[in-house]
JSON list of C-alpha atoms and ligand atoms in Angstrom, two decimals:
[
{"chain": "A", "resi": 1, "resn": "MET", "atom": "CA", "xyz": [2.89, -32.82, -8.67]},
{"chain": "A", "resi": 2, "resn": "THR", "atom": "CA", "xyz": [1.10, -31.91, -5.48]},
{"chain": "A", "resi": 3, "resn": "GLN", "atom": "CA", "xyz": [2.25, -28.32, -4.70]},
{"chain": "A", "resi": 4, "resn": "LEU", "atom": "CA", "xyz": [-0.38, -26.59, -6.86]},
{"chain": "A", "resi": 5, "resn": "PRO", "atom": "CA", "xyz": [-3.37, -27.82, -4.86]},
{"chain": "A", "resi": 6, "resn": "VAL", "atom": "CA", "xyz": [-1.69, -26.93, -1.65]},
{"chain": "A", "resi": 7, "resn": "VAL", "atom": "CA", "xyz": [-1.19, -23.38, -2.84]},
{"chain": "A", "resi": 8, "resn": "LYS", "atom": "CA", "xyz": [-4.63, -23.12, -4.00]},
{"chain": "A", "resi": 9, "resn": "HIS", "atom": "CA", "xyz": [-5.91, -24.24, -0.61]},
{"chain": "A", "resi": 10, "resn": "ILE", "atom": "CA", "xyz": [-3.77, -21.69, 1.31]},
{"chain": "A", "resi": 11, "resn": "LEU", "atom": "CA", "xyz": [-5.04, -18.93, -0.97]},
{"chain": "A", "resi": 12, "resn": "ALA", "atom": "CA", "xyz": [-8.69, -19.98, -0.55]},
{"chain": "A", "resi": 13, "resn": "ALA", "atom": "CA", "xyz": [-8.31, -20.00, 3.19]},
{"chain": "A", "resi": 14, "resn": "ASN", "atom": "CA", "xyz": [-6.71, -16.58, 3.12]},
{"chain": "A", "resi": 15, "resn": "GLU", "atom": "CA", "xyz": [-9.54, -15.32, 0.92]},
{"chain": "A", "resi": 16, "resn": "SER", "atom": "CA", "xyz": [-12.28, -16.25, 3.39]},
{"chain": "A", "resi": 17, "resn": "LEU", "atom": "CA", "xyz": [-10.28, -14.61, 6.23]},
{"chain": "A", "resi": 18, "resn": "ALA", "atom": "CA", "xyz": [-9.87, -11.53, 3.96]},
{"chain": "A", "resi": 19, "resn": "GLU", "atom": "CA", "xyz": [-13.61, -11.32, 3.61]},
{"chain": "A", "resi": 20, "resn": "GLU", "atom": "CA", "xyz": [-14.12, -11.44, 7.38]},
{"chain": "A", "resi": 21, "resn": "ASN", "atom": "CA", "xyz": [-11.75, -8.54, 7.64]},
{"chain": "A", "resi": 22, "resn": "ARG", "atom": "CA", "xyz": [-13.63, -6.72, 4.79]},
{"chain": "A", "resi": 23, "resn": "ALA", "atom": "CA", "xyz": [-16.80, -7.10, 6.69]},
{"chain": "A", "resi": 24, "resn": "LEU", "atom": "CA", "xyz": [-15.32, -5.85, 10.00]},
{"chain": "A", "resi": 25, "resn": "LEU", "atom": "CA", "xyz": [-13.97, -2.75, 8.32]},
{"chain": "A", "resi": 26, "resn": "ARG", "atom": "CA", "xyz": [-17.32, -2.06, 6.68]},
{"chain": "A", "resi": 27, "resn": "ARG", "atom": "CA", "xyz": [-19.09, -2.38, 9.94]},
{"chain": "A", "resi": 28, "resn": "HIS", "atom": "CA", "xyz": [-16.94, 0.39, 11.29]},
{"chain": "A", "resi": 29, "resn": "GLY", "atom": "CA", "xyz": [-17.05, 2.53, 8.13]},
{"chain": "A", "resi": 30, "resn": "ILE", "atom": "CA", "xyz": [-13.41, 2.06, 7.59]},
{"chain": "A", "resi": 31, "resn": "PHE", "atom": "CA", "xyz": [-11.72, 2.50, 4.25]},
{"chain": "A", "resi": 32, "resn": "GLY", "atom": "CA", "xyz": [-8.75, 0.19, 3.99]},
{"chain": "A", "resi": 33, "resn": "LEU", "atom": "CA", "xyz": [-5.76, 0.60, 1.85]},
{"chain": "A", "resi": 34, "resn": "ASN", "atom": "CA", "xyz": [-3.10, -2.00, 1.16]},
{"chain": "A", "resi": 35, "resn": "ILE", "atom": "CA", "xyz": [0.16, -0.13, 0.60]},
{"chain": "A", "resi": 36, "resn": "MET", "atom": "CA", "xyz": [2.70, -2.15, -1.48]},
{"chain": "A", "resi": 37, "resn": "ALA", "atom": "CA", "xyz": [6.21, -1.39, -2.70]},
{"chain": "A", "resi": 38, "resn": "SER", "atom": "CA", "xyz": [9.75, -2.48, -2.70]},
{"chain": "A", "resi": 39, "resn": "PRO", "atom": "CA", "xyz": [11.78, -1.57, 0.28]},
{"chain": "A", "resi": 40, "resn": "GLY", "atom": "CA", "xyz": [12.72, 2.08, 0.53]},
{"chain": "A", "resi": 41, "resn": "ALA", "atom": "CA", "xyz": [10.11, 3.26, -1.94]},
{"chain": "A", "resi": 42, "resn": "GLY", "atom": "CA", "xyz": [8.53, 5.48, 0.66]},
{"chain": "A", "resi": 43, "resn": "LYS", "atom": "CA", "xyz": [5.52, 3.55, 2.06]},
{"chain": "A", "resi": 44, "resn": "THR", "atom": "CA", "xyz": [5.87, 4.95, 5.55]},
{"chain": "A", "resi": 45, "resn": "SER", "atom": "CA", "xyz": [6.71, 8.43, 4.17]},
{"chain": "A", "resi": 46, "resn": "LEU", "atom": "CA", "xyz": [3.55, 8.41, 2.04]},
{"chain": "A", "resi": 47, "resn": "ILE", "atom": "CA", "xyz": [1.45, 7.28, 4.98]},
{"chain": "A", "resi": 48, "resn": "LEU", "atom": "CA", "xyz": [2.81, 10.10, 7.12]},
{"chain": "A", "resi": 49, "resn": "ALA", "atom": "CA", "xyz": [2.60, 12.79, 4.37]},
{"chain": "A", "resi": 50, "resn": "THR", "atom": "CA", "xyz": [-0.99, 11.74, 3.66]},
{"chain": "A", "resi": 51, "resn": "ALA", "atom": "CA", "xyz": [-2.05, 11.60, 7.25]},
{"chain": "A", "resi": 52, "resn": "ASP", "atom": "CA", "xyz": [-0.67, 15.15, 7.82]},
{"chain": "A", "resi": 53, "resn": "ARG", "atom": "CA", "xyz": [-2.96, 16.41, 5.20]},
{"chain": "A", "resi": 54, "resn": "LEU", "atom": "CA", "xyz": [-6.21, 14.54, 5.81]},
{"chain": "A", "resi": 55, "resn": "PRO", "atom": "CA", "xyz": [-9.37, 16.74, 6.15]},
{"chain": "A", "resi": 56, "resn": "ALA", "atom": "CA", "xyz": [-10.50, 17.15, 9.80]},
{"chain": "A", "resi": 57, "resn": "GLY", "atom": "CA", "xyz": [-12.83, 14.30, 10.64]},
{"chain": "A", "resi": 58, "resn": "LEU", "atom": "CA", "xyz": [-10.99, 11.77, 8.64]},
{"chain": "A", "resi": 59, "resn": "ARG", "atom": "CA", "xyz": [-9.03, 9.82, 11.27]},
{"chain": "A", "resi": 60, "resn": "PRO", "atom": "CA", "xyz": [-6.07, 7.66, 10.16]},
{"chain": "A", "resi": 61, "resn": "GLY", "atom": "CA", "xyz": [-4.86, 4.27, 11.55]},
{"chain": "A", "resi": 62, "resn": "VAL", "atom": "CA", "xyz": [-2.02, 2.14, 10.54]},
{"chain": "A", "resi": 63, "resn": "ILE", "atom": "CA", "xyz": [-0.99, -1.49, 10.43]},
{"chain": "A", "resi": 64, "resn": "GLU", "atom": "CA", "xyz": [2.70, -1.64, 9.91]},
{"chain": "A", "resi": 65, "resn": "GLY", "atom": "CA", "xyz": [4.11, -4.85, 8.45]},
{"chain": "A", "resi": 66, "resn": "ASP", "atom": "CA", "xyz": [7.77, -5.26, 8.55]},
{"chain": "A", "resi": 67, "resn": "LEU", "atom": "CA", "xyz": [10.20, -8.46, 8.56]},
{"chain": "A", "resi": 68, "resn": "ALA", "atom": "CA", "xyz": [11.61, -7.22, 11.81]},
{"chain": "A", "resi": 69, "resn": "SER", "atom": "CA", "xyz": [12.05, -3.94, 13.92]},
{"chain": "A", "resi": 70, "resn": "SER", "atom": "CA", "xyz": [9.42, -1.35, 14.99]},
{"chain": "A", "resi": 71, "resn": "ILE", "atom": "CA", "xyz": [11.26, 1.64, 13.34]},
{"chain": "A", "resi": 72, "resn": "ASP", "atom": "CA", "xyz": [8.48, 2.63, 10.94]},
{"chain": "A", "resi": 73, "resn": "ALA", "atom": "CA", "xyz": [5.76, 1.94, 13.53]},
{"chain": "A", "resi": 74, "resn": "ASP", "atom": "CA", "xyz": [7.51, 4.25, 16.22]},
{"chain": "A", "resi": 75, "resn": "LYS", "atom": "CA", "xyz": [7.49, 7.10, 13.68]},
{"chain": "A", "resi": 76, "resn": "ILE", "atom": "CA", "xyz": [3.74, 6.74, 13.05]},
{"chain": "A", "resi": 77, "resn": "ALA", "atom": "CA", "xyz": [3.08, 6.49, 16.90]},
{"chain": "A", "resi": 78, "resn": "ALA", "atom": "CA", "xyz": [5.16, 9.55, 17.43]},
{"chain": "A", "resi": 79, "resn": "LYS", "atom": "CA", "xyz": [2.52, 11.43, 15.36]},
{"chain": "A", "resi": 80, "resn": "GLY", "atom": "CA", "xyz": [-0.27, 10.29, 17.73]},
{"chain": "A", "resi": 81, "resn": "ILE", "atom": "CA", "xyz": [-1.75, 7.87, 15.00]},
{"chain": "A", "resi": 82, "resn": "PRO", "atom": "CA", "xyz": [-2.99, 4.57, 16.19]},
{"chain": "A", "resi": 83, "resn": "VAL", "atom": "CA", "xyz": [-0.68, 1.95, 14.86]},
{"chain": "A", "resi": 84, "resn": "ILE", "atom": "CA", "xyz": [-0.24, -1.86, 15.38]},
{"chain": "A", "resi": 85, "resn": "GLN", "atom": "CA", "xyz": [3.06, -3.43, 14.42]},
{"chain": "A", "resi": 86, "resn": "ILE", "atom": "CA", "xyz": [3.32, -6.74, 12.73]},
{"chain": "A", "resi": 87, "resn": "ASN", "atom": "CA", "xyz": [6.62, -8.46, 12.62]},
{"chain": "A", "resi": 88, "resn": "THR", "atom": "CA", "xyz": [6.36, -11.22, 10.05]},
{"chain": "A", "resi": 89, "resn": "GLY", "atom": "CA", "xyz": [9.48, -12.89, 11.37]},
{"chain": "A", "resi": 90, "resn": "GLY", "atom": "CA", "xyz": [10.87, -13.10, 7.85]},
{"chain": "A", "resi": 91, "resn": "ASN", "atom": "CA", "xyz": [7.71, -13.90, 5.94]},
{"chain": "A", "resi": 92, "resn": "CYS", "atom": "CA", "xyz": [7.72, -11.72, 2.75]},
{"chain": "A", "resi": 93, "resn": "HIS", "atom": "CA", "xyz": [4.19, -10.59, 2.68]},
{"chain": "A", "resi": 94, "resn": "LEU", "atom": "CA", "xyz": [1.22, -9.88, 5.03]},
{"chain": "A", "resi": 95, "resn": "ASP", "atom": "CA", "xyz": [-1.85, -12.19, 4.94]},
{"chain": "A", "resi": 96, "resn": "ALA", "atom": "CA", "xyz": [-5.43, -11.92, 6.11]},
{"chain": "A", "resi": 97, "resn": "PRO", "atom": "CA", "xyz": [-4.91, -13.90, 9.33]},
{"chain": "A", "resi": 98, "resn": "MET", "atom": "CA", "xyz": [-2.10, -11.47, 10.35]},
{"chain": "A", "resi": 99, "resn": "VAL", "atom": "CA", "xyz": [-4.20, -8.47, 9.48]},
{"chain": "A", "resi": 100, "resn": "GLY", "atom": "CA", "xyz": [-7.26, -9.80, 11.23]},
{"chain": "A", "resi": 101, "resn": "ASN", "atom": "CA", "xyz": [-5.22, -10.37, 14.32]},
{"chain": "A", "resi": 102, "resn": "ALA", "atom": "CA", "xyz": [-4.02, -6.84, 14.17]},
{"chain": "A", "resi": 103, "resn": "LEU", "atom": "CA", "xyz": [-7.45, -5.37, 13.69]},
{"chain": "A", "resi": 104, "resn": "LYS", "atom": "CA", "xyz": [-8.32, -6.79, 17.17]},
{"chain": "A", "resi": 105, "resn": "HIS", "atom": "CA", "xyz": [-5.86, -4.31, 18.79]},
{"chain": "A", "resi": 106, "resn": "LEU", "atom": "CA", "xyz": [-6.79, -1.18, 16.91]},
{"chain": "A", "resi": 107, "resn": "PRO", "atom": "CA", "xyz": [-9.42, 1.22, 18.19]},
{"chain": "A", "resi": 108, "resn": "LEU", "atom": "CA", "xyz": [-11.67, 0.76, 15.11]},
{"chain": "A", "resi": 109, "resn": "ALA", "atom": "CA", "xyz": [-14.34, 3.17, 16.21]},
{"chain": "A", "resi": 110, "resn": "GLU", "atom": "CA", "xyz": [-11.75, 5.97, 16.13]},
{"chain": "A", "resi": 111, "resn": "ILE", "atom": "CA", "xyz": [-10.42, 5.15, 12.63]},
{"chain": "A", "resi": 112, "resn": "ASP", "atom": "CA", "xyz": [-11.86, 6.22, 9.22]},
{"chain": "A", "resi": 113, "resn": "LEU", "atom": "CA", "xyz": [-8.94, 5.59, 6.88]},
{"chain": "A", "resi": 114, "resn": "LEU", "atom": "CA", "xyz": [-6.80, 2.51, 7.58]},
{"chain": "A", "resi": 115, "resn": "PHE", "atom": "CA", "xyz": [-3.22, 2.19, 5.97]},
{"chain": "A", "resi": 116, "resn": "ILE", "atom": "CA", "xyz": [-1.97, -1.38, 5.90]},
{"chain": "A", "resi": 117, "resn": "GLU", "atom": "CA", "xyz": [1.77, -1.09, 5.09]},
{"chain": "A", "resi": 118, "resn": "ASN", "atom": "CA", "xyz": [2.73, -4.39, 3.47]},
{"chain": "A", "resi": 119, "resn": "VAL", "atom": "CA", "xyz": [6.17, -5.91, 3.67]},
{"chain": "A", "resi": 120, "resn": "GLY", "atom": "CA", "xyz": [8.66, -4.35, 1.24]},
{"chain": "A", "resi": 121, "resn": "ASN", "atom": "CA", "xyz": [8.57, -6.67, -1.76]},
{"chain": "A", "resi": 122, "resn": "LEU", "atom": "CA", "xyz": [7.07, -6.26, -5.35]},
{"chain": "A", "resi": 123, "resn": "VAL", "atom": "CA", "xyz": [6.55, -9.84, -6.00]},
{"chain": "A", "resi": 124, "resn": "CYS", "atom": "CA", "xyz": [4.02, -11.81, -3.74]},
{"chain": "A", "resi": 125, "resn": "PRO", "atom": "CA", "xyz": [2.00, -9.39, -1.65]},
{"chain": "A", "resi": 126, "resn": "ALA", "atom": "CA", "xyz": [-0.55, -8.76, -4.29]},
{"chain": "A", "resi": 127, "resn": "ASN", "atom": "CA", "xyz": [-1.41, -12.57, -4.23]},
{"chain": "A", "resi": 128, "resn": "PHE", "atom": "CA", "xyz": [-2.57, -12.38, -0.73]},
{"chain": "A", "resi": 129, "resn": "ALA", "atom": "CA", "xyz": [-5.84, -10.52, -0.11]},
{"chain": "A", "resi": 130, "resn": "LEU", "atom": "CA", "xyz": [-6.07, -8.80, 3.20]},
{"chain": "A", "resi": 131, "resn": "GLY", "atom": "CA", "xyz": [-9.58, -7.23, 3.01]},
{"chain": "A", "resi": 132, "resn": "SER", "atom": "CA", "xyz": [-8.77, -3.82, 2.14]},
{"chain": "A", "resi": 133, "resn": "ASP", "atom": "CA", "xyz": [-10.76, -1.70, -0.37]},
{"chain": "A", "resi": 134, "resn": "MET", "atom": "CA", "xyz": [-7.86, -0.77, -2.63]},
{"chain": "A", "resi": 135, "resn": "ASN", "atom": "CA", "xyz": [-4.32, -1.71, -3.45]},
{"chain": "A", "resi": 136, "resn": "VAL", "atom": "CA", "xyz": [-1.87, 1.22, -3.71]},
{"chain": "A", "resi": 137, "resn": "VAL", "atom": "CA", "xyz": [1.68, 0.57, -5.15]},
{"chain": "A", "resi": 138, "resn": "VAL", "atom": "CA", "xyz": [4.42, 3.01, -4.43]},
{"chain": "A", "resi": 139, "resn": "ALA", "atom": "CA", "xyz": [7.31, 3.26, -6.88]},
{"chain": "A", "resi": 140, "resn": "GLY", "atom": "CA", "xyz": [10.40, 5.44, -6.08]},
{"chain": "A", "resi": 141, "resn": "VAL", "atom": "CA", "xyz": [12.34, 7.29, -8.87]},
{"chain": "A", "resi": 142, "resn": "PRO", "atom": "CA", "xyz": [15.57, 5.90, -7.80]},
{"chain": "A", "resi": 143, "resn": "GLU", "atom": "CA", "xyz": [14.38, 2.28, -8.38]},
{"chain": "A", "resi": 144, "resn": "GLY", "atom": "CA", "xyz": [14.15, 3.06, -12.07]},
{"chain": "A", "resi": 145, "resn": "HIS", "atom": "CA", "xyz": [11.45, 3.58, -14.73]},
{"chain": "A", "resi": 146, "resn": "ASP", "atom": "CA", "xyz": [11.04, -0.19, -15.65]},
{"chain": "A", "resi": 147, "resn": "LYS", "atom": "CA", "xyz": [9.34, -1.23, -12.63]},
{"chain": "A", "resi": 148, "resn": "PRO", "atom": "CA", "xyz": [5.69, -1.88, -14.35]},
{"chain": "A", "resi": 149, "resn": "TYR", "atom": "CA", "xyz": [7.41, -3.97, -17.02]},
{"chain": "A", "resi": 150, "resn": "LYS", "atom": "CA", "xyz": [9.33, -5.99, -14.52]},
{"chain": "A", "resi": 151, "resn": "TYR", "atom": "CA", "xyz": [6.64, -6.63, -11.82]},
{"chain": "A", "resi": 152, "resn": "PRO", "atom": "CA", "xyz": [3.28, -6.53, -13.87]},
{"chain": "A", "resi": 153, "resn": "GLY", "atom": "CA", "xyz": [1.38, -8.55, -11.24]},
{"chain": "A", "resi": 154, "resn": "MET", "atom": "CA", "xyz": [1.76, -5.94, -8.52]},
{"chain": "A", "resi": 155, "resn": "PHE", "atom": "CA", "xyz": [0.93, -2.95, -10.93]},
{"chain": "A", "resi": 156, "resn": "ALA", "atom": "CA", "xyz": [-1.99, -4.90, -12.57]},
{"chain": "A", "resi": 157, "resn": "ALA", "atom": "CA", "xyz": [-3.66, -5.18, -9.03]},
{"chain": "A", "resi": 158, "resn": "ALA", "atom": "CA", "xyz": [-3.31, -1.56, -8.25]},
{"chain": "A", "resi": 159, "resn": "GLY", "atom": "CA", "xyz": [-6.23, 0.99, -7.93]},
{"chain": "A", "resi": 160, "resn": "ALA", "atom": "CA", "xyz": [-3.59, 3.69, -7.49]},
{"chain": "A", "resi": 161, "resn": "VAL", "atom": "CA", "xyz": [0.06, 3.99, -8.29]},
{"chain": "A", "resi": 162, "resn": "VAL", "atom": "CA", "xyz": [2.17, 6.50, -6.44]},
{"chain": "A", "resi": 163, "resn": "LEU", "atom": "CA", "xyz": [5.50, 7.45, -7.99]},
{"chain": "A", "resi": 164, "resn": "ASN", "atom": "CA", "xyz": [7.33, 8.95, -5.11]},
{"chain": "A", "resi": 165, "resn": "LYS", "atom": "CA", "xyz": [10.60, 11.01, -5.04]},
{"chain": "A", "resi": 166, "resn": "ALA", "atom": "CA", "xyz": [9.64, 13.08, -8.05]},
{"chain": "A", "resi": 167, "resn": "ASP", "atom": "CA", "xyz": [12.06, 15.68, -7.01]},
{"chain": "A", "resi": 168, "resn": "MET", "atom": "CA", "xyz": [14.80, 13.26, -8.24]},
{"chain": "A", "resi": 169, "resn": "ILE", "atom": "CA", "xyz": [13.38, 12.71, -11.66]},
{"chain": "A", "resi": 170, "resn": "ASP", "atom": "CA", "xyz": [16.25, 14.79, -13.27]},
{"chain": "A", "resi": 171, "resn": "VAL", "atom": "CA", "xyz": [19.03, 13.30, -11.16]},
{"chain": "A", "resi": 172, "resn": "PHE", "atom": "CA", "xyz": [18.22, 9.75, -12.08]},
{"chain": "A", "resi": 173, "resn": "GLU", "atom": "CA", "xyz": [17.33, 10.66, -15.59]},
{"chain": "A", "resi": 174, "resn": "PHE", "atom": "CA", "xyz": [13.92, 8.96, -14.94]},
{"chain": "A", "resi": 175, "resn": "ASP", "atom": "CA", "xyz": [11.66, 8.51, -18.05]},
{"chain": "A", "resi": 176, "resn": "ALA", "atom": "CA", "xyz": [8.39, 9.15, -16.62]},
{"chain": "A", "resi": 177, "resn": "ASP", "atom": "CA", "xyz": [6.58, 8.56, -20.04]},
{"chain": "A", "resi": 178, "resn": "TYR", "atom": "CA", "xyz": [8.28, 5.12, -20.21]},
{"chain": "A", "resi": 179, "resn": "PHE", "atom": "CA", "xyz": [7.04, 4.27, -16.69]},
{"chain": "A", "resi": 180, "resn": "ARG", "atom": "CA", "xyz": [3.59, 5.72, -17.58]},
{"chain": "A", "resi": 181, "resn": "ARG", "atom": "CA", "xyz": [3.31, 3.57, -20.79]},
{"chain": "A", "resi": 182, "resn": "GLY", "atom": "CA", "xyz": [4.36, 0.45, -18.81]},
{"chain": "A", "resi": 183, "resn": "LEU", "atom": "CA", "xyz": [1.58, 1.15, -16.36]},
{"chain": "A", "resi": 184, "resn": "GLU", "atom": "CA", "xyz": [-0.86, 1.62, -18.93]},
{"chain": "A", "resi": 185, "resn": "MET", "atom": "CA", "xyz": [0.09, -1.65, -20.55]},
{"chain": "A", "resi": 186, "resn": "VAL", "atom": "CA", "xyz": [-0.50, -3.83, -17.45]},
{"chain": "A", "resi": 187, "resn": "ASN", "atom": "CA", "xyz": [-3.25, -1.73, -15.85]},
{"chain": "A", "resi": 188, "resn": "PRO", "atom": "CA", "xyz": [-5.05, 0.85, -18.08]},
{"chain": "A", "resi": 189, "resn": "THR", "atom": "CA", "xyz": [-7.31, 2.07, -15.27]},
{"chain": "A", "resi": 190, "resn": "ALA", "atom": "CA", "xyz": [-4.83, 2.67, -12.52]},
{"chain": "A", "resi": 191, "resn": "ASN", "atom": "CA", "xyz": [-4.65, 6.11, -11.32]},
{"chain": "A", "resi": 192, "resn": "LEU", "atom": "CA", "xyz": [-1.18, 7.55, -11.30]},
{"chain": "A", "resi": 193, "resn": "PHE", "atom": "CA", "xyz": [0.17, 10.25, -8.96]},
{"chain": "A", "resi": 194, "resn": "VAL", "atom": "CA", "xyz": [3.56, 11.63, -9.43]},
{"chain": "A", "resi": 195, "resn": "LEU", "atom": "CA", "xyz": [4.68, 13.27, -6.02]},
{"chain": "A", "resi": 196, "resn": "SER", "atom": "CA", "xyz": [7.40, 13.93, -3.58]},
{"chain": "A", "resi": 197, "resn": "CYS", "atom": "CA", "xyz": [6.74, 13.16, 0.28]},
{"chain": "A", "resi": 198, "resn": "LYS", "atom": "CA", "xyz": [10.01, 15.18, 0.84]},
{"chain": "A", "resi": 199, "resn": "THR", "atom": "CA", "xyz": [8.96, 18.41, -0.81]},
{"chain": "A", "resi": 200, "resn": "GLY", "atom": "CA", "xyz": [5.28, 17.82, -0.64]},
{"chain": "A", "resi": 201, "resn": "THR", "atom": "CA", "xyz": [4.64, 18.42, -4.53]},
{"chain": "A", "resi": 202, "resn": "GLY", "atom": "CA", "xyz": [1.75, 16.54, -5.73]},
{"chain": "A", "resi": 203, "resn": "VAL", "atom": "CA", "xyz": [0.70, 15.31, -2.25]},
{"chain": "A", "resi": 204, "resn": "PRO", "atom": "CA", "xyz": [-2.55, 17.45, -1.88]},
{"chain": "A", "resi": 205, "resn": "GLU", "atom": "CA", "xyz": [-3.78, 16.20, -5.34]},
{"chain": "A", "resi": 206, "resn": "TRP", "atom": "CA", "xyz": [-3.24, 12.65, -4.07]},
{"chain": "A", "resi": 207, "resn": "VAL", "atom": "CA", "xyz": [-5.01, 13.29, -0.74]},
{"chain": "A", "resi": 208, "resn": "GLN", "atom": "CA", "xyz": [-7.90, 14.94, -2.41]},
{"chain": "A", "resi": 209, "resn": "TRP", "atom": "CA", "xyz": [-8.38, 11.97, -4.74]},
{"chain": "A", "resi": 210, "resn": "LEU", "atom": "CA", "xyz": [-7.89, 9.44, -1.96]},
{"chain": "A", "resi": 211, "resn": "THR", "atom": "CA", "xyz": [-10.51, 11.30, 0.17]},
{"chain": "A", "resi": 212, "resn": "ALA", "atom": "CA", "xyz": [-12.94, 11.19, -2.70]},
{"chain": "A", "resi": 213, "resn": "GLN", "atom": "CA", "xyz": [-12.50, 7.50, -3.05]},
{"chain": "A", "resi": 214, "resn": "ARG", "atom": "CA", "xyz": [-13.67, 6.90, 0.46]},
{"chain": "A", "resi": 215, "resn": "GLY", "atom": "CA", "xyz": [-17.10, 8.59, -0.38]},
{"chain": "B", "resi": 1, "resn": "MG", "atom": "MG1", "xyz": [8.21, 1.49, 5.94]},
{"chain": "B", "resi": 2, "resn": "ZN", "atom": "ZN1", "xyz": [5.57, -13.48, 0.19]}
]
């Protein structure tokens, strides 16, 4: 059985490149977020809603990871936010080399808060360090309240969990307590934010917390 050592080797190589990314971000005083979720949970919407409400002097930048297309990157660029698109060509997660390459093309001196939008996938992205300061997992109400139980690895690695589309809690009969208990089981220290990017409810509290994390 030779597969395990190969995987370990790949992860070790990724980890050392993630350290380089981390050092580069630190040199520029950039706080980096690795935003992970299943497709359609609202990663791009959260980035846009957050960027809209950042205090003056906290400048956003975005690395936009997608299997294909530049639809999300175009939305971000339309707001005047520096953005680099990574098309993974079918790869199901971002890795440190991809992010390192994207960082070469961003105006790092003009960015304070970097959002790295990972590929929509709740399984493997958490296994690949990118050099960010914090993992953020976004879950959408329509996906169901059992996500922390079904994808513990992703939720366990999160510094913050955003439950988006809170305006649909009643429509989907979403059991928020069940979701919260599941999250507490796999990650007792994660900060949970229940919000709606559509209505804006809960977004200011999230932005305030996030801003404080950067220090
Ligand atoms: Mg997106
Ligand atoms: Zn993957």
